[in-house]
PDB file of C-alpha atoms in Angstrom:
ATOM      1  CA  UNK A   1     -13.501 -12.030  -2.285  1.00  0.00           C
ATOM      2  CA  UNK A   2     -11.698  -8.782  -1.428  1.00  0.00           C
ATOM      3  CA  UNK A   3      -9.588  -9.229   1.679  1.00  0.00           C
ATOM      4  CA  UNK A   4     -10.899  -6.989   4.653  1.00  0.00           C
ATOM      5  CA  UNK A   5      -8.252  -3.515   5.282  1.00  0.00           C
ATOM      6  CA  UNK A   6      -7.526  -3.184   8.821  1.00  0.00           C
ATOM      7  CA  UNK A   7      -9.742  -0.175   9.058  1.00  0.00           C
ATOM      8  CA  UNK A   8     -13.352  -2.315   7.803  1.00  0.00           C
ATOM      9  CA  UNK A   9     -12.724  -4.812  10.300  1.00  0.00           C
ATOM     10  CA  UNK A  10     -14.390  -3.268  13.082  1.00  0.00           C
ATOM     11  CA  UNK A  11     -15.835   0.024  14.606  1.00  0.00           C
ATOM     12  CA  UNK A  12     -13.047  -0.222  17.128  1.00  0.00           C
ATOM     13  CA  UNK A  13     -10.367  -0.950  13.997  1.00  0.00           C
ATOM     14  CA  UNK A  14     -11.311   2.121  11.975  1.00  0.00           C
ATOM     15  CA  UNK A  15     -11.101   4.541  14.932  1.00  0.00           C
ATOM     16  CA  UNK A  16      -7.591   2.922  15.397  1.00  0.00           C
ATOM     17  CA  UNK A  17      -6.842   3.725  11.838  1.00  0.00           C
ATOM     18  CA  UNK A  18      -8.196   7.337  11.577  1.00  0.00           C
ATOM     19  CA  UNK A  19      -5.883   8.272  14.762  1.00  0.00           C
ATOM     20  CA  UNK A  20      -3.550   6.988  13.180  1.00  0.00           C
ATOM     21  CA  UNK A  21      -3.935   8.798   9.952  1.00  0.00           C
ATOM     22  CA  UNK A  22      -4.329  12.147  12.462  1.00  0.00           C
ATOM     23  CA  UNK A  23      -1.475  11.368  14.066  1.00  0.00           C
ATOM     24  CA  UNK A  24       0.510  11.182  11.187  1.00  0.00           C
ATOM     25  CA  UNK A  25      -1.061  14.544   9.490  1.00  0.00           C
ATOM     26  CA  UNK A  26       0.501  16.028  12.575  1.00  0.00           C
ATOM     27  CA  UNK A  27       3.727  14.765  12.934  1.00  0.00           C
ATOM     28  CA  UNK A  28       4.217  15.877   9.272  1.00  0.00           C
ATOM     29  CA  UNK A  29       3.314  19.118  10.011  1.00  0.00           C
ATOM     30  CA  UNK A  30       5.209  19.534  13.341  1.00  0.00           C
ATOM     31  CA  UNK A  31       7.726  22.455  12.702  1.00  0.00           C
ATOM     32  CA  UNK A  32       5.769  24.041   9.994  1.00  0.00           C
ATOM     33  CA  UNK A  33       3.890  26.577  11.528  1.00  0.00           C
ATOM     34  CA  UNK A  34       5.081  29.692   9.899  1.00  0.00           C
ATOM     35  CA  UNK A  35       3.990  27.995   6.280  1.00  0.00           C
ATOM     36  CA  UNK A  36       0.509  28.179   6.814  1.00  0.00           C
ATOM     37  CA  UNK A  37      -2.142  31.235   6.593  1.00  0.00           C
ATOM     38  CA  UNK A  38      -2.798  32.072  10.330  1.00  0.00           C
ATOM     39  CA  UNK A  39      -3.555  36.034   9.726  1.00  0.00           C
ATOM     40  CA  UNK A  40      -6.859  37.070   9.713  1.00  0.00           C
ATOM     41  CA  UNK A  41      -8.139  40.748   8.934  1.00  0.00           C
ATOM     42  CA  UNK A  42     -11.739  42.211   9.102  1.00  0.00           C
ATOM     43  CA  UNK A  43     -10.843  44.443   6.133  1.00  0.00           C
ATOM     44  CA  UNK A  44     -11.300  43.316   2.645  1.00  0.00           C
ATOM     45  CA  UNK A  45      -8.197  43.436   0.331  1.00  0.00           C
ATOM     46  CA  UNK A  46      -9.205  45.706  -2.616  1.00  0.00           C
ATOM     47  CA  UNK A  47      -9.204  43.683  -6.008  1.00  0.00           C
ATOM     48  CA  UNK A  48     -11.872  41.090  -6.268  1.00  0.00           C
ATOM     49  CA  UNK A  49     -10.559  37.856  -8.144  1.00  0.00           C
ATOM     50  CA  UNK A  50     -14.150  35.699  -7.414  1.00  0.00           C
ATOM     51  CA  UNK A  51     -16.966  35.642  -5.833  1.00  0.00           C
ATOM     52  CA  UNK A  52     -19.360  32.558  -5.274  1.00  0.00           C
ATOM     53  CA  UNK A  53     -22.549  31.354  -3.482  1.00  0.00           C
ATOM     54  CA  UNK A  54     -23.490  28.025  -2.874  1.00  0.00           C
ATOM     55  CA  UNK A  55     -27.213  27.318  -1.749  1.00  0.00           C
ATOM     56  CA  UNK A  56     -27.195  25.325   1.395  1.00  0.00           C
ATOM     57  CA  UNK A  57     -30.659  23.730   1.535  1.00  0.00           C
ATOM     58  CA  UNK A  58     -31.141  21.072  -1.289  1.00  0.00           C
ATOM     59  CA  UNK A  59     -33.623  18.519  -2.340  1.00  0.00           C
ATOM     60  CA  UNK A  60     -31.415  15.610  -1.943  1.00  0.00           C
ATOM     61  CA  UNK A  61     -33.316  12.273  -2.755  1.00  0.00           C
ATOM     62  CA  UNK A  62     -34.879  10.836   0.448  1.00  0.00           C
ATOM     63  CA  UNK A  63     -32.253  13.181   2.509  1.00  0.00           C
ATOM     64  CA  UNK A  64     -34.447  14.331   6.380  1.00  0.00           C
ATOM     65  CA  UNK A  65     -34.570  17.426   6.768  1.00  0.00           C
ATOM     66  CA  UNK A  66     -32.527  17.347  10.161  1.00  0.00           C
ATOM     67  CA  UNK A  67     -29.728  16.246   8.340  1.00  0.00           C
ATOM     68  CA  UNK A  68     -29.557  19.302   6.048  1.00  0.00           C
ATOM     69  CA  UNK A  69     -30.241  21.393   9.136  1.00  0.00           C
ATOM     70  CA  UNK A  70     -27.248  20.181  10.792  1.00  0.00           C
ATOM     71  CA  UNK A  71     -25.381  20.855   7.729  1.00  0.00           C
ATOM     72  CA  UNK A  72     -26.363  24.686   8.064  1.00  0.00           C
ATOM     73  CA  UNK A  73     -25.284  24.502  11.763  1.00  0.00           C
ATOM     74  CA  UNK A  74     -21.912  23.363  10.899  1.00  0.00           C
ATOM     75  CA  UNK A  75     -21.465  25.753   7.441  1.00  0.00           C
ATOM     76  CA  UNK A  76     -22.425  28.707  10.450  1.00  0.00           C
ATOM     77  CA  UNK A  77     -19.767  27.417  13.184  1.00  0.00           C
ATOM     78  CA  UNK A  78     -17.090  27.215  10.644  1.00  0.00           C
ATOM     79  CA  UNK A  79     -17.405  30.489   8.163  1.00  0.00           C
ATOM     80  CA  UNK A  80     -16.151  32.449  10.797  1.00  0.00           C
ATOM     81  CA  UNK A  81     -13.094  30.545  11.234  1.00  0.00           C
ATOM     82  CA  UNK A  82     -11.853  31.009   7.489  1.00  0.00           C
ATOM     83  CA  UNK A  83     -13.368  34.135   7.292  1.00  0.00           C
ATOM     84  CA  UNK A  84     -10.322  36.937   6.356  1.00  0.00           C
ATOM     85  CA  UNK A  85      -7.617  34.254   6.690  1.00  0.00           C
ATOM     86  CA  UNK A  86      -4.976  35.859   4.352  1.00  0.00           C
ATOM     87  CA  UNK A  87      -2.860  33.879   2.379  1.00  0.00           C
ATOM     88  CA  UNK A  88       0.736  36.047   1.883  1.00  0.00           C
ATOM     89  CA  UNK A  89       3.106  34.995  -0.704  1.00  0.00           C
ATOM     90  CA  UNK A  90       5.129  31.687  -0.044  1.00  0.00           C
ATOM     91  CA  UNK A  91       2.276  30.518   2.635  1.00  0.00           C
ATOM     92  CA  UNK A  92      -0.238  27.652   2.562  1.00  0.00           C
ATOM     93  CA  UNK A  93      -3.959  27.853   3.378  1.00  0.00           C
ATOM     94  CA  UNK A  94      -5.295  24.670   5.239  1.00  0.00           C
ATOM     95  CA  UNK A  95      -9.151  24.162   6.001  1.00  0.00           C
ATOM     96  CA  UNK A  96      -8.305  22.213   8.989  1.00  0.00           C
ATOM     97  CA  UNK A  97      -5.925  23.920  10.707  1.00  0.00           C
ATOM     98  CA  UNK A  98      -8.455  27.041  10.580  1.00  0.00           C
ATOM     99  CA  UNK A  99     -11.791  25.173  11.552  1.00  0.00           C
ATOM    100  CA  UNK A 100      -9.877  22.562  13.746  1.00  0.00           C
ATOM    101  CA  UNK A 101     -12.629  19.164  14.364  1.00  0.00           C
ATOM    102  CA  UNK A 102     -15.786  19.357  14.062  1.00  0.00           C
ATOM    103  CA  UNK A 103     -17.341  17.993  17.003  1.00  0.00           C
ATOM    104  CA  UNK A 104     -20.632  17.218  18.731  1.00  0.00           C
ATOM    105  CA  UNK A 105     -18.666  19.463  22.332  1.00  0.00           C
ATOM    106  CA  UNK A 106     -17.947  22.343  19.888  1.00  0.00           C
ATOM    107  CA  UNK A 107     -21.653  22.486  18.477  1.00  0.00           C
ATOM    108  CA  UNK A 108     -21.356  20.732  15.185  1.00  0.00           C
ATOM    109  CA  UNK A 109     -24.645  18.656  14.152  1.00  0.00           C
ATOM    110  CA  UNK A 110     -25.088  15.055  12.342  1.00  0.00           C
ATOM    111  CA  UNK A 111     -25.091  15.373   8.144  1.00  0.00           C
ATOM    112  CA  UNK A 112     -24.579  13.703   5.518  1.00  0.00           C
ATOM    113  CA  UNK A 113     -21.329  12.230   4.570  1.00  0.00           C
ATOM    114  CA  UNK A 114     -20.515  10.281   1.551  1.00  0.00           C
ATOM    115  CA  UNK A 115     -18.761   6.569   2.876  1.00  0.00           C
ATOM    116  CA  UNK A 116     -17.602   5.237  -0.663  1.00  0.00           C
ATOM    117  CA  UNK A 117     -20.357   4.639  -2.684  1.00  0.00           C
ATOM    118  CA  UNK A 118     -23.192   5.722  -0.346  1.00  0.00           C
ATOM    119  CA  UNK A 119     -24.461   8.313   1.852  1.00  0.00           C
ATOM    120  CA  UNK A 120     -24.101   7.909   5.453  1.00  0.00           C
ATOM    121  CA  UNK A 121     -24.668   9.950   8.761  1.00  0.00           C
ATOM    122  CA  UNK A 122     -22.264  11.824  10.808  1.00  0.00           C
ATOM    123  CA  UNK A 123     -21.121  14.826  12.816  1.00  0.00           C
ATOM    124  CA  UNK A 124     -20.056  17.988  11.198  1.00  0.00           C
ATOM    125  CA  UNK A 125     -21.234  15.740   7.609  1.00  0.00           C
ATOM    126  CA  UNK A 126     -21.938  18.245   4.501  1.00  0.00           C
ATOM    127  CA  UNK A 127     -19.033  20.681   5.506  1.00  0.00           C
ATOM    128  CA  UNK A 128     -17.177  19.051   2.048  1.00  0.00           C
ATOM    129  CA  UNK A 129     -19.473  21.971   0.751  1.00  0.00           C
ATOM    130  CA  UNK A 130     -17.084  24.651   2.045  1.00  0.00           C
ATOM    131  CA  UNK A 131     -14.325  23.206   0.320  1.00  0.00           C
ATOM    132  CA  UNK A 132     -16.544  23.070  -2.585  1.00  0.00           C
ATOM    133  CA  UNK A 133     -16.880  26.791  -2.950  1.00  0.00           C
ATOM    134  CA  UNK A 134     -13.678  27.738  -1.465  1.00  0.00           C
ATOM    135  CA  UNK A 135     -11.961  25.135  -4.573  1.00  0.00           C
ATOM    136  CA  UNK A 136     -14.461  26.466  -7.093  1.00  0.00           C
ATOM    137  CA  UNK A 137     -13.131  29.898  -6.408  1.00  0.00           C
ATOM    138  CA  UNK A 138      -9.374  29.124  -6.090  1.00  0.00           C
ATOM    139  CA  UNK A 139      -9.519  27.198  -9.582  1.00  0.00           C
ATOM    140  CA  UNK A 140     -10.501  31.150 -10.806  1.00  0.00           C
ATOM    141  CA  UNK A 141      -6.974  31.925  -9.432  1.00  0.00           C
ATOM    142  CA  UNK A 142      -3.015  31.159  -9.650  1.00  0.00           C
ATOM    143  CA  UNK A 143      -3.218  29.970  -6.325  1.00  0.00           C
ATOM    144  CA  UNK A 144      -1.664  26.450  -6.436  1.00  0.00           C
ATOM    145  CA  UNK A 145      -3.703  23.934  -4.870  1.00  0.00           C
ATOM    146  CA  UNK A 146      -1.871  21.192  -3.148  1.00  0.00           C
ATOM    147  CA  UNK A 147      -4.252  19.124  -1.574  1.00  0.00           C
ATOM    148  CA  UNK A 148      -7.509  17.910  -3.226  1.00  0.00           C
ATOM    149  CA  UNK A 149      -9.474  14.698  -2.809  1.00  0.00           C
ATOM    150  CA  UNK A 150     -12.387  13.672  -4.817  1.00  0.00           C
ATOM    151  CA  UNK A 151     -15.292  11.823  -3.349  1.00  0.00           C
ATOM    152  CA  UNK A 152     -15.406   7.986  -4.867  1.00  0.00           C
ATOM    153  CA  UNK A 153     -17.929   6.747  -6.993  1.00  0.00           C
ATOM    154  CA  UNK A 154     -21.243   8.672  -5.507  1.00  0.00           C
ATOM    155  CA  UNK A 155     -22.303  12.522  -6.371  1.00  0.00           C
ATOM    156  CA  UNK A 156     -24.850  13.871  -4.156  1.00  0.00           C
ATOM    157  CA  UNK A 157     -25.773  16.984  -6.085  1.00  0.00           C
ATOM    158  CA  UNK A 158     -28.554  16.832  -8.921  1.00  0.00           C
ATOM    159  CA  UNK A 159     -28.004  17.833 -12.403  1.00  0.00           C
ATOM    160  CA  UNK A 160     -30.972  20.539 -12.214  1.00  0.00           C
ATOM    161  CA  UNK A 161     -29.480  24.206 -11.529  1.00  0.00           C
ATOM    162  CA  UNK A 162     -25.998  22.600 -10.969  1.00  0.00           C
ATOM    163  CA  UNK A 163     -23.540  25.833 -11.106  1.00  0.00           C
ATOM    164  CA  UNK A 164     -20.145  23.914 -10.876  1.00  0.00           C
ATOM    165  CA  UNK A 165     -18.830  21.059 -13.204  1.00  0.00           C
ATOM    166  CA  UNK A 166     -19.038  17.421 -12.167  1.00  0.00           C
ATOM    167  CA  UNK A 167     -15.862  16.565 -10.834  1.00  0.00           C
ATOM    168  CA  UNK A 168     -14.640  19.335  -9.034  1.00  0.00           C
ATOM    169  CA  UNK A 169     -16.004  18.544  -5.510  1.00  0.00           C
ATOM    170  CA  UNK A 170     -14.144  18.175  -2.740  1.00  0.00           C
ATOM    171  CA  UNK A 171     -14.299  15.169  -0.280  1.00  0.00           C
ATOM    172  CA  UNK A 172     -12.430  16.449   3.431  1.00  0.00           C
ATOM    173  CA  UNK A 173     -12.190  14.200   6.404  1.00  0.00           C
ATOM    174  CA  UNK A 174     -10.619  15.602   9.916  1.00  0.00           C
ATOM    175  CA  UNK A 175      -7.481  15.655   9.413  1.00  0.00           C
ATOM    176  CA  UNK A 176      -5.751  13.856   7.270  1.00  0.00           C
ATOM    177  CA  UNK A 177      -7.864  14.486   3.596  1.00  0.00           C
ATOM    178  CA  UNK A 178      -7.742  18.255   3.627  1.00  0.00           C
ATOM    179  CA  UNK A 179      -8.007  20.897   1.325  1.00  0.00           C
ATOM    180  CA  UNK A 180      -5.109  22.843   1.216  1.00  0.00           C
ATOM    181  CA  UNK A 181      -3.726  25.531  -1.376  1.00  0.00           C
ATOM    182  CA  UNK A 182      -0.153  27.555  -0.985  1.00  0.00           C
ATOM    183  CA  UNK A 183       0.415  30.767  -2.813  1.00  0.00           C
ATOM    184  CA  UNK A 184       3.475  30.889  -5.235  1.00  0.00           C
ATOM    185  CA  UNK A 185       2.840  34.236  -6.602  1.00  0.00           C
ATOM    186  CA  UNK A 186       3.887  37.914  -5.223  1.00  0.00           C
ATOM    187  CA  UNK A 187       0.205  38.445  -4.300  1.00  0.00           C
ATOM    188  CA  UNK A 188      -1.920  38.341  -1.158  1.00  0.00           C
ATOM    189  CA  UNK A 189      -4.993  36.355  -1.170  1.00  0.00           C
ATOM    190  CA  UNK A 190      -7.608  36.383   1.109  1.00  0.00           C
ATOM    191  CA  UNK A 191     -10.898  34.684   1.727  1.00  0.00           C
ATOM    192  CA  UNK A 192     -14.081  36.306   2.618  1.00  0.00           C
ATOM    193  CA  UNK A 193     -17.208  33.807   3.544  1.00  0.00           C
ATOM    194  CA  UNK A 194     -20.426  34.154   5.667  1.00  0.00           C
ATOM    195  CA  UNK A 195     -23.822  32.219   6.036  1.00  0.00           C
ATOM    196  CA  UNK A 196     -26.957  33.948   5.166  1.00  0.00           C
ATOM    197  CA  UNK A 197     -30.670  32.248   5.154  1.00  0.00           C
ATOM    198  CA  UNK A 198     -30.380  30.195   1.855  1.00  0.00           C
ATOM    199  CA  UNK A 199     -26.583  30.693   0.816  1.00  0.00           C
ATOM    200  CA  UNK A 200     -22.895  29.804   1.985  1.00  0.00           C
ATOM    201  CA  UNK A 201     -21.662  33.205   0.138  1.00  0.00           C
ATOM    202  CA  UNK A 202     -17.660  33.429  -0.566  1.00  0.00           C
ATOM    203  CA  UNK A 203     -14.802  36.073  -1.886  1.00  0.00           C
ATOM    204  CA  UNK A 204     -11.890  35.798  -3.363  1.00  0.00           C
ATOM    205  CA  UNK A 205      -9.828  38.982  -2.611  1.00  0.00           C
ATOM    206  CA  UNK A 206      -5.857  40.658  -3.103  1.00  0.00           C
ATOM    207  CA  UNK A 207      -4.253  43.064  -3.012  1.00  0.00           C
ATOM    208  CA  UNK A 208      -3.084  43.641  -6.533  1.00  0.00           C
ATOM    209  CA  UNK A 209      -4.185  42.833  -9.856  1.00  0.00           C
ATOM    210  CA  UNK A 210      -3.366  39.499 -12.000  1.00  0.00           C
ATOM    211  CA  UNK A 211      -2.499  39.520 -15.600  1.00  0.00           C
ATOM    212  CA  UNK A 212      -3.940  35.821 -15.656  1.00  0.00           C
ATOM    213  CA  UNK A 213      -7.652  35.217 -16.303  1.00  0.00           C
ATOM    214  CA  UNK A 214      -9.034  31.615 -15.592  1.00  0.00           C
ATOM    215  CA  UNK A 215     -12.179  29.954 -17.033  1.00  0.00           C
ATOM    216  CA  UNK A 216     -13.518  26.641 -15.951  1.00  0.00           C
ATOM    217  CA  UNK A 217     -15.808  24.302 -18.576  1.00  0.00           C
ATOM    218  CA  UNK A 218     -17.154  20.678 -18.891  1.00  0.00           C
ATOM    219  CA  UNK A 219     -16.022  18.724 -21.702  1.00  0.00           C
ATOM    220  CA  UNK A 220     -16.867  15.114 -23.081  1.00  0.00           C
ATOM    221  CA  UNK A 221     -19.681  14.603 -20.776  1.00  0.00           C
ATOM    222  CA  UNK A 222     -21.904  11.451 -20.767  1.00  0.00           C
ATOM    223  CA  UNK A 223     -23.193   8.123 -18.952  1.00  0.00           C
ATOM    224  CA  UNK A 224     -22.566   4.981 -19.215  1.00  0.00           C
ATOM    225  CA  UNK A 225     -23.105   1.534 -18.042  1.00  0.00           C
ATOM    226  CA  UNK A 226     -20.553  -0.788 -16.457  1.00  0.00           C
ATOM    227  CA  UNK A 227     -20.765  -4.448 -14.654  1.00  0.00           C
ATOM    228  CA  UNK A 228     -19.393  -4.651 -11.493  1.00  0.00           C
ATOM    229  CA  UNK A 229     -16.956  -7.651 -11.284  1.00  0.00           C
ATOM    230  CA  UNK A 230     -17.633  -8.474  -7.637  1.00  0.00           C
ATOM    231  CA  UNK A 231     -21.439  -8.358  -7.753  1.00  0.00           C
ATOM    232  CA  UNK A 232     -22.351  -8.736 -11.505  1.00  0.00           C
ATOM    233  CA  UNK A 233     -24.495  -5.966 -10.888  1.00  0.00           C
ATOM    234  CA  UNK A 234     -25.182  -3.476 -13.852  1.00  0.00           C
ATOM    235  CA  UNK A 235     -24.134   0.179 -12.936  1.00  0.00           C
ATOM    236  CA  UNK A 236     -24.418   4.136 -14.237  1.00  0.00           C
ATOM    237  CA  UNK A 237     -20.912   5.816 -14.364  1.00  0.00           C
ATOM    238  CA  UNK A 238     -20.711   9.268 -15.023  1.00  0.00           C
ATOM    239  CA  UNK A 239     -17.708  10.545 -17.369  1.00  0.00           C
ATOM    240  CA  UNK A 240     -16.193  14.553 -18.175  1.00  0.00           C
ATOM    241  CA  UNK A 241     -13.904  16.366 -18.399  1.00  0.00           C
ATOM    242  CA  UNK A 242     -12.751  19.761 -16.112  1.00  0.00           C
ATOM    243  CA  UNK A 243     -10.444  22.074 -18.428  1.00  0.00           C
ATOM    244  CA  UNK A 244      -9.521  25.617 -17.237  1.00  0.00           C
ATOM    245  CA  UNK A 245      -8.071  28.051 -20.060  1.00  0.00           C
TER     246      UNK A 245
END
């Protein structure tokens, strides 16, 4: 039997841990200020590199209703914040340091949030969807991203009207799994988002033109069927392949 980590001993243990991942997150970034994108501006730079929507309401298995409710709450609270961030040459954009934590005091509604291999409950849970767009757009870009994390072993999106490729999610956790990219061209970037009724809508904007033209596909895609060692339990795997050209 797999030996316990500190953080699955106890309720009390894994709120000990996460601090201690936060506290770490900021110690590392102590002294950095200046690095990250802090400017926002209410008018849009001129060339348009992407532009994106990402339905907010799903049919998600047995998900309540509440729970996708609470999603939209938190999508609304947190647009704003990243909302004409601009990302000058030599900087790095964090989602975090923009939206800051989402909690119950600040407005922010249970979700759901993927815990391993299942779906679980909690505050400011389903915001992994911003990430999702604002990655899905930056992948359309020479921005270079620097900090990505990939949910494990559970994808809560259906195949049926999927627009982005299995695999490029994002999986974000206050503070210390962020999504973070840092511009290494001569460029300005800047991000334009907003809630609507149905959509999370986003923008990729700068101020000049790039030579460079990205296109995302799905390669060697298929399922297949694994036993679990631990369990002997037979389980689906999904397998692809993300190329950009």
């Amino acid at each position: 039997m797999r030996r316990k980590l500190f953080s699955e001993i106890s309720p009390l243990t894994y709120r000990i841990a996460v601090e201690r991942q936060r506290g770490q997150r900021r110690a590392k970034d102590l002294g950095r200020r200046g690095a990250f994108a802090a400017e926002r501006s209410a008018e849009d730079l001129p060339v348009k590199v992407y532009r994106h929507n990402s339905l907010i309401r799903r049919t998600l298995g047995n998900t309540e209703l509440d729970l996708q409710e609470g999603k939209a709450r938190s999508l609304e609270l947190s647009a704003p914040l990243v909302d004409g961030i601009v990302i000058r040459p030599g900087q790095t954009f964090s989602f975090w340091r923009l939206v800051g934590n989402p909690t119950r005091s600040r407005g922010y509604l249970p979700g759901v949030v993927i815990n391993g291999d299942h779906a679980d409950v909690g505050i400011g849970g389903g915001m992994c969807q911003f990430t999702n767009l604002l990655h899905w757009m930056a992948l359309h870009s020479p921005l270079t991203v620097v900090e990505h994390h990939h949910h494990r072993g559970l994808d809560l999106f259906p195949d049926f009207k999927r627009q982005i490729p299995f695999g490029t999610g994002t999986s974000i956790i206050y503070n210390f799994l962020d999504y973070r990219l840092r511009n290494d061209t001569g460029r300005s970037y800047q991000f334009r988002v907003y809630v609507d009724d149905e959509y999370l809508r986003g923008q990729l904007l700068s101020d000049d033109t790039s030579p460079e033209k990205f296109y995302i596909r799905e390669d060697e895609a298929y399922f297949y069927r694994v036993t679990d060692p631990a369990t002997g339990e037979e389980q689906v795997r999904r397998h692809n392949v993300v190329l950009r050209a």
